[in-house]
Amino acid sequence: MIHSELAAMGVSWTWQKVAVAIGIEAFLKLWQILDQSHDQGAELNSSIRVTVPRYERFLRYQRNQVIKSLVNQGQSPVVIQQYLKAEMGIHISLRTVQRVARRCYEPAAKQESSHLSQGQHRQAGRERASSGVSA
């Protein structure tokens, strides 16, 4: 099969570009795998519907992995922000770096307070405030 046959069959321009980018044989294999997937509802309208996250999601995930790695190495949010800009061309706010960095520590914090529900935390705070005890 060649590219022009895909066009003659009515394969969308996007999928034709995928076929050219990865090669016709790889495209046919991909097509076959997608066609054999039973969770796509292909029987309903003789087409295959595939949901793929936007590429930005992959880039954001990779960026966050770099931030977490640098946090674990002891780098400050300011240094991480500068590194991302200088080495990776990523312009990111200091606040975003800090938000991602906090996630490195959240699991431990959640374990410590997991025995109290959100409502119990609020109630305990009110009791301390009403008794004059500061938190």
Short mmCIF file of N, CA and C in Angstrom, two decimals, residues 6-132:
data_model
loop_
_atom_site.label_atom_id
_atom_site.label_comp_id
_atom_site.label_asym_id
_atom_site.label_seq_id
_atom_site.Cartn_x
_atom_site.Cartn_y
_atom_site.Cartn_z
N LEU A 6 -4.17 5.43 0.49
CA LEU A 6 -4.85 5.90 1.70
C LEU A 6 -5.78 7.05 1.36
N ALA A 7 -5.29 7.96 0.53
CA ALA A 7 -6.11 9.10 0.12
C ALA A 7 -7.32 8.63 -0.67
N ALA A 8 -7.12 7.69 -1.59
CA ALA A 8 -8.21 7.18 -2.41
C ALA A 8 -9.27 6.47 -1.57
N MET A 9 -8.86 5.89 -0.45
CA MET A 9 -9.79 5.20 0.44
C MET A 9 -10.57 6.18 1.32
N GLY A 10 -10.15 7.43 1.34
CA GLY A 10 -10.83 8.43 2.16
C GLY A 10 -10.26 8.57 3.56
N VAL A 11 -9.04 8.09 3.76
CA VAL A 11 -8.39 8.24 5.05
C VAL A 11 -8.07 9.72 5.25
N SER A 12 -8.37 10.23 6.44
CA SER A 12 -8.20 11.67 6.68
C SER A 12 -6.75 12.11 6.48
N TRP A 13 -6.61 13.40 6.20
CA TRP A 13 -5.30 13.99 5.97
C TRP A 13 -4.39 13.79 7.18
N THR A 14 -4.94 13.92 8.38
CA THR A 14 -4.14 13.73 9.59
C THR A 14 -3.55 12.33 9.65
N TRP A 15 -4.38 11.33 9.39
CA TRP A 15 -3.87 9.95 9.42
C TRP A 15 -2.90 9.68 8.27
N GLN A 16 -3.10 10.34 7.14
CA GLN A 16 -2.14 10.20 6.04
C GLN A 16 -0.77 10.73 6.47
N LYS A 17 -0.77 11.88 7.19
CA LYS A 17 0.49 12.45 7.68
C LYS A 17 1.14 11.51 8.69
N VAL A 18 0.33 10.87 9.52
CA VAL A 18 0.88 9.89 10.48
C VAL A 18 1.53 8.76 9.70
N ALA A 19 0.86 8.25 8.67
CA ALA A 19 1.40 7.15 7.87
C ALA A 19 2.73 7.52 7.24
N VAL A 20 2.82 8.73 6.73
CA VAL A 20 4.09 9.18 6.12
C VAL A 20 5.17 9.31 7.19
N ALA A 21 4.80 9.85 8.34
CA ALA A 21 5.79 10.10 9.40
C ALA A 21 6.35 8.80 9.98
N ILE A 22 5.50 7.80 10.19
CA ILE A 22 5.99 6.58 10.84
C ILE A 22 6.23 5.44 9.86
N GLY A 23 5.81 5.62 8.63
CA GLY A 23 5.96 4.57 7.62
C GLY A 23 4.64 3.83 7.44
N ILE A 24 4.40 3.41 6.21
CA ILE A 24 3.13 2.76 5.88
C ILE A 24 2.95 1.46 6.66
N GLU A 25 3.99 0.66 6.76
CA GLU A 25 3.87 -0.62 7.48
C GLU A 25 3.52 -0.40 8.95
N ALA A 26 4.18 0.55 9.60
CA ALA A 26 3.88 0.85 11.00
C ALA A 26 2.46 1.40 11.12
N PHE A 27 2.05 2.22 10.16
CA PHE A 27 0.69 2.76 10.18
C PHE A 27 -0.34 1.65 10.07
N LEU A 28 -0.10 0.71 9.16
CA LEU A 28 -1.04 -0.39 9.00
C LEU A 28 -1.14 -1.23 10.27
N LYS A 29 -0.03 -1.44 10.93
CA LYS A 29 -0.03 -2.17 12.19
C LYS A 29 -0.81 -1.40 13.25
N LEU A 30 -0.58 -0.10 13.35
CA LEU A 30 -1.32 0.76 14.27
C LEU A 30 -2.81 0.69 13.97
N TRP A 31 -3.16 0.80 12.72
CA TRP A 31 -4.55 0.76 12.29
C TRP A 31 -5.20 -0.56 12.71
N GLN A 32 -4.48 -1.64 12.50
CA GLN A 32 -5.00 -2.96 12.86
C GLN A 32 -5.22 -3.08 14.38
N ILE A 33 -4.28 -2.59 15.16
CA ILE A 33 -4.41 -2.63 16.62
C ILE A 33 -5.62 -1.82 17.07
N LEU A 34 -5.77 -0.62 16.51
CA LEU A 34 -6.91 0.22 16.87
C LEU A 34 -8.23 -0.43 16.45
N ASP A 35 -8.24 -1.05 15.29
CA ASP A 35 -9.44 -1.69 14.79
C ASP A 35 -9.86 -2.87 15.65
N GLN A 36 -8.90 -3.56 16.25
CA GLN A 36 -9.20 -4.73 17.07
C GLN A 36 -9.58 -4.36 18.50
N SER A 37 -9.47 -3.10 18.83
CA SER A 37 -9.83 -2.64 20.17
C SER A 37 -11.35 -2.62 20.29
N HIS A 38 -11.86 -3.34 21.27
CA HIS A 38 -13.31 -3.45 21.44
C HIS A 38 -13.89 -2.34 22.31
N ASP A 39 -13.04 -1.56 22.93
CA ASP A 39 -13.55 -0.52 23.81
C ASP A 39 -13.76 0.81 23.09
N GLN A 40 -13.65 0.84 21.81
CA GLN A 40 -13.78 2.08 21.07
C GLN A 40 -15.16 2.29 20.45
N GLY A 41 -16.03 1.29 20.50
CA GLY A 41 -17.36 1.44 19.92
C GLY A 41 -17.35 1.48 18.40
N ALA A 42 -16.40 0.79 17.79
CA ALA A 42 -16.25 0.82 16.33
C ALA A 42 -17.46 0.24 15.61
N GLU A 43 -18.18 -0.68 16.24
CA GLU A 43 -19.30 -1.32 15.59
C GLU A 43 -20.44 -0.34 15.30
N LEU A 44 -20.52 0.74 16.04
CA LEU A 44 -21.65 1.66 15.93
C LEU A 44 -21.70 2.39 14.59
N ASN A 45 -20.57 2.84 14.09
CA ASN A 45 -20.61 3.63 12.85
C ASN A 45 -19.47 3.30 11.90
N SER A 46 -18.95 2.13 11.98
CA SER A 46 -17.88 1.61 11.13
C SER A 46 -16.64 2.51 11.09
N SER A 47 -16.40 3.21 12.17
CA SER A 47 -15.16 3.98 12.29
C SER A 47 -14.57 3.73 13.67
N ILE A 48 -13.36 4.15 13.85
CA ILE A 48 -12.67 3.96 15.11
C ILE A 48 -12.47 5.33 15.74
N ARG A 49 -12.86 5.47 16.98
CA ARG A 49 -12.66 6.72 17.71
C ARG A 49 -11.60 6.49 18.77
N VAL A 50 -10.58 7.31 18.71
CA VAL A 50 -9.47 7.19 19.64
C VAL A 50 -9.25 8.53 20.32
N THR A 51 -9.19 8.51 21.64
CA THR A 51 -8.91 9.73 22.37
C THR A 51 -7.44 9.73 22.76
N VAL A 52 -6.74 10.74 22.32
CA VAL A 52 -5.32 10.88 22.62
C VAL A 52 -5.14 12.23 23.31
N PRO A 53 -4.50 12.24 24.48
CA PRO A 53 -4.28 13.54 25.13
C PRO A 53 -3.46 14.46 24.23
N ARG A 54 -3.61 15.74 24.44
CA ARG A 54 -2.83 16.71 23.68
C ARG A 54 -1.34 16.50 23.99
N TYR A 55 -0.49 16.81 23.04
CA TYR A 55 0.95 16.64 23.19
C TYR A 55 1.47 17.49 24.35
N GLU A 56 0.83 18.62 24.59
CA GLU A 56 1.20 19.51 25.70
C GLU A 56 1.19 18.76 27.03
N ARG A 57 0.28 17.80 27.16
CA ARG A 57 0.20 17.02 28.39
C ARG A 57 1.49 16.23 28.61
N PHE A 58 2.04 15.66 27.56
CA PHE A 58 3.31 14.94 27.64
C PHE A 58 4.44 15.88 28.03
N LEU A 59 4.47 17.05 27.38
CA LEU A 59 5.53 18.03 27.68
C LEU A 59 5.45 18.51 29.13
N ARG A 60 4.24 18.76 29.61
CA ARG A 60 4.05 19.20 31.00
C ARG A 60 4.49 18.12 31.98
N TYR A 61 4.17 16.87 31.67
CA TYR A 61 4.59 15.76 32.52
C TYR A 61 6.11 15.68 32.59
N GLN A 62 6.76 15.78 31.45
CA GLN A 62 8.22 15.73 31.41
C GLN A 62 8.83 16.89 32.20
N ARG A 63 8.28 18.09 32.02
CA ARG A 63 8.74 19.27 32.76
C ARG A 63 8.62 19.03 34.26
N ASN A 64 7.48 18.50 34.69
CA ASN A 64 7.27 18.25 36.11
C ASN A 64 8.22 17.20 36.65
N GLN A 65 8.56 16.22 35.84
CA GLN A 65 9.53 15.20 36.28
C GLN A 65 10.90 15.84 36.51
N VAL A 66 11.29 16.77 35.64
CA VAL A 66 12.56 17.49 35.81
C VAL A 66 12.52 18.31 37.10
N ILE A 67 11.41 19.00 37.33
CA ILE A 67 11.28 19.81 38.55
C ILE A 67 11.41 18.92 39.78
N LYS A 68 10.70 17.81 39.79
CA LYS A 68 10.74 16.89 40.95
C LYS A 68 12.14 16.35 41.16
N SER A 69 12.82 16.03 40.09
CA SER A 69 14.19 15.53 40.20
C SER A 69 15.11 16.58 40.82
N LEU A 70 14.98 17.82 40.35
CA LEU A 70 15.82 18.90 40.88
C LEU A 70 15.48 19.21 42.34
N VAL A 71 14.20 19.13 42.69
CA VAL A 71 13.80 19.32 44.09
C VAL A 71 14.44 18.25 44.96
N ASN A 72 14.40 17.02 44.49
CA ASN A 72 14.99 15.92 45.25
C ASN A 72 16.50 16.03 45.37
N GLN A 73 17.11 16.80 44.48
CA GLN A 73 18.55 17.07 44.57
C GLN A 73 18.84 18.26 45.46
N GLY A 74 17.78 18.88 45.99
CA GLY A 74 17.94 19.99 46.91
C GLY A 74 17.99 21.37 46.28
N GLN A 75 17.61 21.47 45.00
CA GLN A 75 17.64 22.77 44.32
C GLN A 75 16.45 23.62 44.76
N SER A 76 16.66 24.91 44.83
CA SER A 76 15.59 25.84 45.22
C SER A 76 14.69 26.11 44.02
N PRO A 77 13.45 26.55 44.28
CA PRO A 77 12.54 26.88 43.17
C PRO A 77 13.12 27.92 42.21
N VAL A 78 13.84 28.91 42.72
CA VAL A 78 14.43 29.94 41.86
C VAL A 78 15.48 29.32 40.93
N VAL A 79 16.32 28.46 41.46
CA VAL A 79 17.34 27.79 40.65
C VAL A 79 16.67 26.90 39.61
N ILE A 80 15.62 26.20 40.01
CA ILE A 80 14.90 25.33 39.08
C ILE A 80 14.28 26.16 37.96
N GLN A 81 13.68 27.28 38.30
CA GLN A 81 13.09 28.15 37.29
C GLN A 81 14.15 28.62 36.30
N GLN A 82 15.31 29.02 36.81
CA GLN A 82 16.40 29.48 35.94
C GLN A 82 16.91 28.34 35.06
N TYR A 83 17.04 27.14 35.63
CA TYR A 83 17.50 25.98 34.87
C TYR A 83 16.54 25.69 33.71
N LEU A 84 15.24 25.66 34.01
CA LEU A 84 14.26 25.35 32.97
C LEU A 84 14.33 26.36 31.82
N LYS A 85 14.54 27.62 32.16
CA LYS A 85 14.61 28.66 31.13
C LYS A 85 15.90 28.53 30.32
N ALA A 86 17.03 28.40 31.01
CA ALA A 86 18.32 28.39 30.33
C ALA A 86 18.59 27.10 29.57
N GLU A 87 18.28 25.97 30.18
CA GLU A 87 18.66 24.69 29.59
C GLU A 87 17.58 24.05 28.71
N MET A 88 16.31 24.39 28.99
CA MET A 88 15.24 23.72 28.27
C MET A 88 14.34 24.69 27.50
N GLY A 89 14.59 26.00 27.66
CA GLY A 89 13.78 26.98 26.96
C GLY A 89 12.34 27.05 27.45
N ILE A 90 12.13 26.63 28.70
CA ILE A 90 10.79 26.63 29.28
C ILE A 90 10.64 27.84 30.18
N HIS A 91 9.69 28.69 29.85
CA HIS A 91 9.39 29.85 30.67
C HIS A 91 8.23 29.47 31.58
N ILE A 92 8.48 29.49 32.87
CA ILE A 92 7.50 29.03 33.84
C ILE A 92 7.55 29.96 35.05
N SER A 93 6.41 30.21 35.64
CA SER A 93 6.39 31.11 36.79
C SER A 93 6.98 30.42 38.02
N LEU A 94 7.50 31.22 38.91
CA LEU A 94 8.04 30.70 40.16
C LEU A 94 6.94 29.99 40.94
N ARG A 95 5.75 30.53 40.89
CA ARG A 95 4.61 29.93 41.60
C ARG A 95 4.33 28.51 41.08
N THR A 96 4.40 28.31 39.78
CA THR A 96 4.18 26.97 39.21
C THR A 96 5.28 26.02 39.65
N VAL A 97 6.51 26.48 39.66
CA VAL A 97 7.62 25.64 40.14
C VAL A 97 7.35 25.23 41.58
N GLN A 98 6.94 26.17 42.40
CA GLN A 98 6.67 25.89 43.81
C GLN A 98 5.51 24.91 43.96
N ARG A 99 4.48 25.06 43.15
CA ARG A 99 3.33 24.16 43.21
C ARG A 99 3.74 22.73 42.87
N VAL A 100 4.52 22.57 41.82
CA VAL A 100 4.98 21.23 41.43
C VAL A 100 5.93 20.68 42.49
N ALA A 101 6.79 21.52 43.02
CA ALA A 101 7.75 21.09 44.04
C ALA A 101 7.04 20.61 45.29
N ARG A 102 5.94 21.25 45.66
CA ARG A 102 5.18 20.84 46.85
C ARG A 102 4.66 19.42 46.71
N ARG A 103 4.35 19.01 45.50
CA ARG A 103 3.84 17.65 45.28
C ARG A 103 4.86 16.59 45.67
N CYS A 104 6.13 16.96 45.71
CA CYS A 104 7.16 16.00 46.12
C CYS A 104 7.00 15.63 47.58
N TYR A 105 6.40 16.51 48.34
CA TYR A 105 6.29 16.31 49.78
C TYR A 105 4.89 15.93 50.23
N GLU A 106 3.89 16.03 49.36
CA GLU A 106 2.50 15.80 49.75
C GLU A 106 2.22 14.41 50.29
N PRO A 107 2.74 13.32 49.69
CA PRO A 107 2.37 12.00 50.19
C PRO A 107 2.69 11.82 51.67
N ALA A 108 3.83 12.30 52.12
CA ALA A 108 4.20 12.16 53.53
C ALA A 108 3.25 12.98 54.39
N ALA A 109 2.91 14.17 53.96
CA ALA A 109 2.01 15.03 54.73
C ALA A 109 0.62 14.41 54.80
N LYS A 110 0.16 13.79 53.72
CA LYS A 110 -1.16 13.17 53.71
C LYS A 110 -1.21 11.98 54.64
N GLN A 111 -0.11 11.21 54.73
CA GLN A 111 -0.09 10.05 55.61
C GLN A 111 -0.20 10.47 57.06
N GLU A 112 0.48 11.54 57.43
CA GLU A 112 0.45 12.00 58.81
C GLU A 112 -0.94 12.43 59.24
N SER A 113 -1.69 13.06 58.34
CA SER A 113 -2.99 13.59 58.70
C SER A 113 -4.14 12.72 58.19
N SER A 114 -3.86 11.53 57.68
CA SER A 114 -4.90 10.73 57.07
C SER A 114 -5.92 10.22 58.08
N HIS A 115 -5.61 10.21 59.36
CA HIS A 115 -6.55 9.71 60.34
C HIS A 115 -7.66 10.71 60.65
N LEU A 116 -7.52 11.95 60.23
CA LEU A 116 -8.54 12.96 60.43
C LEU A 116 -9.17 13.35 59.10
N SER A 117 -10.48 13.42 59.07
CA SER A 117 -11.14 13.88 57.85
C SER A 117 -11.05 15.39 57.76
N GLN A 118 -11.42 15.95 56.61
CA GLN A 118 -11.40 17.41 56.42
C GLN A 118 -12.25 18.10 57.48
N GLY A 119 -13.44 17.56 57.73
CA GLY A 119 -14.33 18.15 58.72
C GLY A 119 -13.74 18.09 60.12
N GLN A 120 -13.04 17.00 60.44
CA GLN A 120 -12.42 16.88 61.76
C GLN A 120 -11.32 17.90 61.93
N HIS A 121 -10.58 18.21 60.85
CA HIS A 121 -9.54 19.23 60.91
C HIS A 121 -10.16 20.60 61.23
N ARG A 122 -11.28 20.91 60.53
CA ARG A 122 -11.94 22.19 60.77
C ARG A 122 -12.46 22.26 62.19
N GLN A 123 -13.09 21.17 62.67
CA GLN A 123 -13.65 21.14 64.02
C GLN A 123 -12.55 21.30 65.05
N ALA A 124 -11.43 20.60 64.86
CA ALA A 124 -10.31 20.72 65.80
C ALA A 124 -9.78 22.14 65.82
N GLY A 125 -9.75 22.79 64.66
CA GLY A 125 -9.28 24.18 64.58
C GLY A 125 -10.21 25.12 65.32
N ARG A 126 -11.52 24.89 65.19
CA ARG A 126 -12.49 25.73 65.90
C ARG A 126 -12.37 25.55 67.41
N GLU A 127 -12.16 24.31 67.84
CA GLU A 127 -12.05 24.04 69.28
C GLU A 127 -10.83 24.74 69.86
N ARG A 128 -9.72 24.71 69.12
CA ARG A 128 -8.50 25.38 69.59
C ARG A 128 -8.71 26.87 69.67
N ALA A 129 -9.39 27.41 68.62
CA ALA A 129 -9.62 28.86 68.60
C ALA A 129 -10.55 29.29 69.72
N SER A 130 -11.59 28.51 69.99
CA SER A 130 -12.53 28.90 71.03
C SER A 130 -11.94 28.72 72.43
N SER A 131 -10.98 27.83 72.59
CA SER A 131 -10.39 27.64 73.91
C SER A 131 -9.19 28.54 74.15
N GLY A 132 -8.85 29.35 73.14
CA GLY A 132 -7.73 30.27 73.29
C GLY A 132 -6.39 29.62 73.01
#
